[in-house]
Tab-separated table of C-alpha atoms in Angstrom:
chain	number	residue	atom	x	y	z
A	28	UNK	CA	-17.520	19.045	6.998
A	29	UNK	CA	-18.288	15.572	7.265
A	30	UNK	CA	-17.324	13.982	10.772
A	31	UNK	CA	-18.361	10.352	12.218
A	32	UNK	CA	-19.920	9.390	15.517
A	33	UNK	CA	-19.053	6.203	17.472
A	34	UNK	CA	-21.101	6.586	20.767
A	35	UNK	CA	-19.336	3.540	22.088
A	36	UNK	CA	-15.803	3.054	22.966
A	37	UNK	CA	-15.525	-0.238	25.003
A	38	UNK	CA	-17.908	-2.725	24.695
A	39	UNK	CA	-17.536	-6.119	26.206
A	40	UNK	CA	-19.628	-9.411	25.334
A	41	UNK	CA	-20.100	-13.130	26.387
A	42	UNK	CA	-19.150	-15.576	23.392
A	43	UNK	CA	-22.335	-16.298	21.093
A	44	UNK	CA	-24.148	-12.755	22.329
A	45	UNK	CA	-25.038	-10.478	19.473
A	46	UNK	CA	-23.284	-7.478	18.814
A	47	UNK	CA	-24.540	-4.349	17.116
A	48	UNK	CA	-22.574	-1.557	17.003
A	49	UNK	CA	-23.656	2.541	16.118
A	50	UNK	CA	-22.724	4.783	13.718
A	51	UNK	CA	-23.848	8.039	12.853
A	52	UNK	CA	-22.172	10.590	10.609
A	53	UNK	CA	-23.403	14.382	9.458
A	54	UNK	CA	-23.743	14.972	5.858
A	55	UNK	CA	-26.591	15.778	4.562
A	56	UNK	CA	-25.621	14.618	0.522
A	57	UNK	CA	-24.548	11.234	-0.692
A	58	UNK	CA	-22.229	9.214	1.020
A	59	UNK	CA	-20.429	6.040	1.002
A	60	UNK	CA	-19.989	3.786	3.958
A	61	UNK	CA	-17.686	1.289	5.480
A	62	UNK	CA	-16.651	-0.028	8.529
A	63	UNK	CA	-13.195	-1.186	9.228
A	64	UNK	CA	-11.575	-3.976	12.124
A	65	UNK	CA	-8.572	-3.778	13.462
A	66	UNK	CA	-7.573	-6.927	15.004
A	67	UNK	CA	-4.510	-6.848	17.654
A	68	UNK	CA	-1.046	-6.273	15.928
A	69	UNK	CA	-2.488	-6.276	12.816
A	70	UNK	CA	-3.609	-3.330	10.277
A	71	UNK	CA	-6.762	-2.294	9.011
A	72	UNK	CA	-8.985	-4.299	7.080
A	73	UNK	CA	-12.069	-3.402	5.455
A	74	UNK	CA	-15.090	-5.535	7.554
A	75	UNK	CA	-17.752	-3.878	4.766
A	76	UNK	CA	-18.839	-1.412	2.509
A	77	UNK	CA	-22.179	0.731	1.199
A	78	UNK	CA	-21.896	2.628	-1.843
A	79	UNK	CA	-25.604	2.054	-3.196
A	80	UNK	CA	-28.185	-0.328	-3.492
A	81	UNK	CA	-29.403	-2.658	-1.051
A	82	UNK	CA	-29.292	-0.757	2.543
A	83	UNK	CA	-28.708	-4.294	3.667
A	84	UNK	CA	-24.858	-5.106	3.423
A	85	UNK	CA	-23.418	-7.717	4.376
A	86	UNK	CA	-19.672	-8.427	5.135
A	87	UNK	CA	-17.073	-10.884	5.813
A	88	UNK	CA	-16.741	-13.365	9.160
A	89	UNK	CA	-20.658	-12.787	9.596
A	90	UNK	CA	-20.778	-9.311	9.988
A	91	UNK	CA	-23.926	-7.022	8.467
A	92	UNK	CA	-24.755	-3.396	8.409
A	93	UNK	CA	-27.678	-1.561	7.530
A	94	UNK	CA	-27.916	1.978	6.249
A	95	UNK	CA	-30.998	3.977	7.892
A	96	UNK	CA	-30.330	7.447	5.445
A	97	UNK	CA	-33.359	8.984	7.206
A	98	UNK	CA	-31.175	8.347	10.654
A	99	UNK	CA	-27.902	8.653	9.530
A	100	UNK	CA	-26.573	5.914	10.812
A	101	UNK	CA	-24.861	2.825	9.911
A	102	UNK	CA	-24.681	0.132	12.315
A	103	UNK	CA	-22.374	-2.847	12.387
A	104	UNK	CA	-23.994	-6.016	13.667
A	105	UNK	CA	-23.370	-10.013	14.207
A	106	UNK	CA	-25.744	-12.285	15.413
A	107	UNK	CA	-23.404	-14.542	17.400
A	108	UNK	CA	-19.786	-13.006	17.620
A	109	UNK	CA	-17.067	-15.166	19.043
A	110	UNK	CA	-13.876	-14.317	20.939
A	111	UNK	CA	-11.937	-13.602	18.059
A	112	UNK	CA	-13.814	-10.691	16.876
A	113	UNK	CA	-11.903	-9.188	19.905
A	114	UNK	CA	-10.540	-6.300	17.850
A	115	UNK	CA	-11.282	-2.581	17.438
A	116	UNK	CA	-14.049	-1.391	14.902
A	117	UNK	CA	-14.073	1.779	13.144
A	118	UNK	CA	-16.857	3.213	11.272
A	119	UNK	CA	-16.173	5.503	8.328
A	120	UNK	CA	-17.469	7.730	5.661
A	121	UNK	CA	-16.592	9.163	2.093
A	122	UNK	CA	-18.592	11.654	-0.059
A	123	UNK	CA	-18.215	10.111	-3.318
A	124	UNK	CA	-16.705	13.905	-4.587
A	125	UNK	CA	-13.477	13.306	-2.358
A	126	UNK	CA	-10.740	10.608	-1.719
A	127	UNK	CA	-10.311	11.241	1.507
A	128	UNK	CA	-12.015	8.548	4.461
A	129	UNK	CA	-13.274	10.220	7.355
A	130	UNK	CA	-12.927	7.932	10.810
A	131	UNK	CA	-14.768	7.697	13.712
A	132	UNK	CA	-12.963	7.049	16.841
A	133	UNK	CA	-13.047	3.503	17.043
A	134	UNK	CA	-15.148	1.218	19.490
A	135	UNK	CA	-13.104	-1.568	21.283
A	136	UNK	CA	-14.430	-4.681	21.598
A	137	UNK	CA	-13.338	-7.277	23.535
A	138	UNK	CA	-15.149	-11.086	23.633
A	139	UNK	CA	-14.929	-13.077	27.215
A	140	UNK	CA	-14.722	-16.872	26.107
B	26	UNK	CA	2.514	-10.330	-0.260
B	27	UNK	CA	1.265	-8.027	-2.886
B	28	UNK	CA	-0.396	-6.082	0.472
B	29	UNK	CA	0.426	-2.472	1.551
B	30	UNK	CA	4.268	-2.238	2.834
B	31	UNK	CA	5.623	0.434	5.202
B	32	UNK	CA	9.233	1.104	6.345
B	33	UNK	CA	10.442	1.570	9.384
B	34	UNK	CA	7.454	-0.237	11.663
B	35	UNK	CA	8.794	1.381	14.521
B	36	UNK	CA	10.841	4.544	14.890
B	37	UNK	CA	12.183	5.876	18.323
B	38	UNK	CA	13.640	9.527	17.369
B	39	UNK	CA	14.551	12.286	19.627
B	40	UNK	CA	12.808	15.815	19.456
B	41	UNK	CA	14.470	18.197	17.122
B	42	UNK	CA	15.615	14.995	14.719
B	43	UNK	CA	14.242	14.678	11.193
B	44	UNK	CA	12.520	11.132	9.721
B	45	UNK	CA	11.406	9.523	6.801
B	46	UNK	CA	9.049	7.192	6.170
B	47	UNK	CA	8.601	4.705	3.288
B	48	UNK	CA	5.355	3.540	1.688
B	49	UNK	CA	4.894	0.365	-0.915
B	50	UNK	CA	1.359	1.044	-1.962
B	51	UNK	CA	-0.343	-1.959	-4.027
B	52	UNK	CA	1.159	-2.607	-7.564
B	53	UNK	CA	-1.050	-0.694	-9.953
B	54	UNK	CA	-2.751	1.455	-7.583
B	55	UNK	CA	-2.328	5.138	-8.703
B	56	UNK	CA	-4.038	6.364	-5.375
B	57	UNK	CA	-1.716	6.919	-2.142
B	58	UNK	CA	-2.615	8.446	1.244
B	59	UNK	CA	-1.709	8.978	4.287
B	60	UNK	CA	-3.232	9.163	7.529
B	61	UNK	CA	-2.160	9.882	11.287
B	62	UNK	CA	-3.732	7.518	14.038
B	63	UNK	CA	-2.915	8.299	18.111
B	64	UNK	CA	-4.169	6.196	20.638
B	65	UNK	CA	-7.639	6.445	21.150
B	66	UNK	CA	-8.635	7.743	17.763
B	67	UNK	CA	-9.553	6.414	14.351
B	68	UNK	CA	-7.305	7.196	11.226
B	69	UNK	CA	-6.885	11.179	10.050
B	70	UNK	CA	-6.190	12.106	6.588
B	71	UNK	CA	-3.183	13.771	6.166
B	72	UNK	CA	-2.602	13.890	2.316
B	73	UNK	CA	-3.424	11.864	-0.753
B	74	UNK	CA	-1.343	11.605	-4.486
B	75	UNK	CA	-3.126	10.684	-7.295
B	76	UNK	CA	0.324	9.164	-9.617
B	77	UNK	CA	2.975	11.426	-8.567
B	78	UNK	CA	0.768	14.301	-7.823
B	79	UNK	CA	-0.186	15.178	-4.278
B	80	UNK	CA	-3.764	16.509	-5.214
B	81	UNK	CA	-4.840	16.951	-0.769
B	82	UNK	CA	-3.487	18.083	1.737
B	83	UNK	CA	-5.123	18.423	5.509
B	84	UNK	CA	-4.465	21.473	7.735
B	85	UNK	CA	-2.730	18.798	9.644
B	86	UNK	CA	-0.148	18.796	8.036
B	87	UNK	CA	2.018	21.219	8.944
B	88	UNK	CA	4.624	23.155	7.154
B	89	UNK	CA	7.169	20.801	8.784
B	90	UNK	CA	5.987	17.777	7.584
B	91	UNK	CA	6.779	17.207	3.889
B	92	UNK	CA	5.300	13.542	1.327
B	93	UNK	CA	6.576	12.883	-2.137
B	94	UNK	CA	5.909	10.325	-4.463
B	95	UNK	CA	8.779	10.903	-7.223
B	96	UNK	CA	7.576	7.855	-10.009
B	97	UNK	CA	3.898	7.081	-8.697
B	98	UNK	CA	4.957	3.954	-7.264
B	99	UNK	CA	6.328	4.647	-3.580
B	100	UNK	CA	6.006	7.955	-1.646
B	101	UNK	CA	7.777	9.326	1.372
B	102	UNK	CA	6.540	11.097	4.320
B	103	UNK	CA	9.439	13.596	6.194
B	104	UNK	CA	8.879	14.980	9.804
B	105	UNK	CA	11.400	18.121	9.987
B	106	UNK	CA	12.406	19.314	13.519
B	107	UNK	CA	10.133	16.312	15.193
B	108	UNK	CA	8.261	17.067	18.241
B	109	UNK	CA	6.347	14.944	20.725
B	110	UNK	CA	3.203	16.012	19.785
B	111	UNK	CA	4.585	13.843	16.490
B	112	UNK	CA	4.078	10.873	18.421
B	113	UNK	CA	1.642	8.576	16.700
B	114	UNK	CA	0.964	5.563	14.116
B	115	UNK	CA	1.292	7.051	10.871
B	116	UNK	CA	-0.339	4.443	7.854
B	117	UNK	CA	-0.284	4.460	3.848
B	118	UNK	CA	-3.637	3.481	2.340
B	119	UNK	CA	-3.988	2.717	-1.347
B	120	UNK	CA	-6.332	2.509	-4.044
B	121	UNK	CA	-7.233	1.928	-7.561
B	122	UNK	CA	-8.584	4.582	-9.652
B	123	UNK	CA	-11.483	3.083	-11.088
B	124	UNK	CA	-15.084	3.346	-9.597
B	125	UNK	CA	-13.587	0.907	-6.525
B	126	UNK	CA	-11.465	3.802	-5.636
B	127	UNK	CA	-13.174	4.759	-2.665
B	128	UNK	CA	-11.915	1.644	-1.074
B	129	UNK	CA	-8.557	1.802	0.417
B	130	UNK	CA	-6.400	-1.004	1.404
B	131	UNK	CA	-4.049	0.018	4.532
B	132	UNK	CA	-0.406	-0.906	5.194
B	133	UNK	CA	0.837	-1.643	8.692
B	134	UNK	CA	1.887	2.075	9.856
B	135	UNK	CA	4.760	3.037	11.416
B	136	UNK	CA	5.002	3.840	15.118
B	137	UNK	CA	6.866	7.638	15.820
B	138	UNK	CA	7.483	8.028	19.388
B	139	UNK	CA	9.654	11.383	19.846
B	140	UNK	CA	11.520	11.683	23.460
């Protein structure tokens, strides 16, 4: 079964610091990729996706993520966030043969001004 | 809004009391799902309808919970005999079926809390 790994569930930055964010999920066949944000009070929105192609995807509000397959990981970075990326992140995968999305548990982030 | 609409946002319901919730998925999108979210924890998938056939369901979902989605257009998600392990943010996702159909678009959820 496939399941996700976010190793961190608080993280807390300055304005204009860079954020990256981990990801790691177990499935050894093909995969797609996203990561969602969950600003407060509102729902999820998709940040970005990987289905194929470039490992190099890049997102909306600034955000990038790279897919290492070899590592099996997906990491969510910015190179300057500001305080209203406060919001949670979740990472998430789908194997292309199901509909279901499988979540990680989320990593919190919260931006001092 | 042509987004994802759920109905109640919040329901307060005692333990041993049935509810219903509503889903509006996007117009057009013949993919519907549902997930469970407590605190703490990202989304789980509950079930999934492809048009008005529920084609997934998760172990989760127990014998007392019960999702229909008559016409393909809105489905419903019943909670028989609630109890506080119930207690959660339950959300709607849907999605086109075309190659894009891996990407869902999520509603707002609605907020159980059982007493």
């Amino acid at each position: 079964a496939q399941s996700v790994s976010q190793h961190n569930h608080h993280v807390i930055l300055s304005e204009a610091a860079s954020l990256e964010l981990g990801c790691n999920y177990s499935y050894g066949g093909t995969v797609n990729l996203f990561w969602y944000v969950q600003y407060p009070g509102q729902h999820l929105q998709l940040l970005l996706k990987y289905f194929s192609g470039d490992p190099l995807v890049k997102g909306i509000k600034g955000f990038e993520a790279e897919f290492i397959k070899s590592k099996f990981s997906f990491n969510l970075r910015k190179p300057s966030v500001q305080w209203s990326d406060t919001a949670e992140y979740f990472c998430a995968v789908n194997v292309p043969s199901a509909s279901k999305i499988i979540f990680g548990s989320g990593t919190r982030l919260s931006i001092r001004p | 809004d042509t987004g994802v609409s759920q109905d109640p946002r919040h329901k307060i319901t005692k333990r041993g009391q049935n509810v219903t919730f509503r889903c509006d998925p996007i117009s057009e999108h013949n993919r519907l799902y549902w997930y469970r979210q407590t605190l703490g924890q990202g989304p789980e998938f509950l079930t999934y309808f492809q048009n008005e056939a529920q084609l997934e369901k998760s172990r989760l979902l127990s014998d007392r919970f019960s999702a229909e989605r008559p016409k393909g257009s809105f489905s419903t998600l019943e909670i028989q005999r609630t109890e506080q392990g119930d207690s959660a943010m339950y959300l709607c996702a849907s999605s086109p079926g075309a190659a894009s159909s891996y990407e869902q678009y999520f509603g707002p959820g609605t907020r159980l809390t059982v007493t």
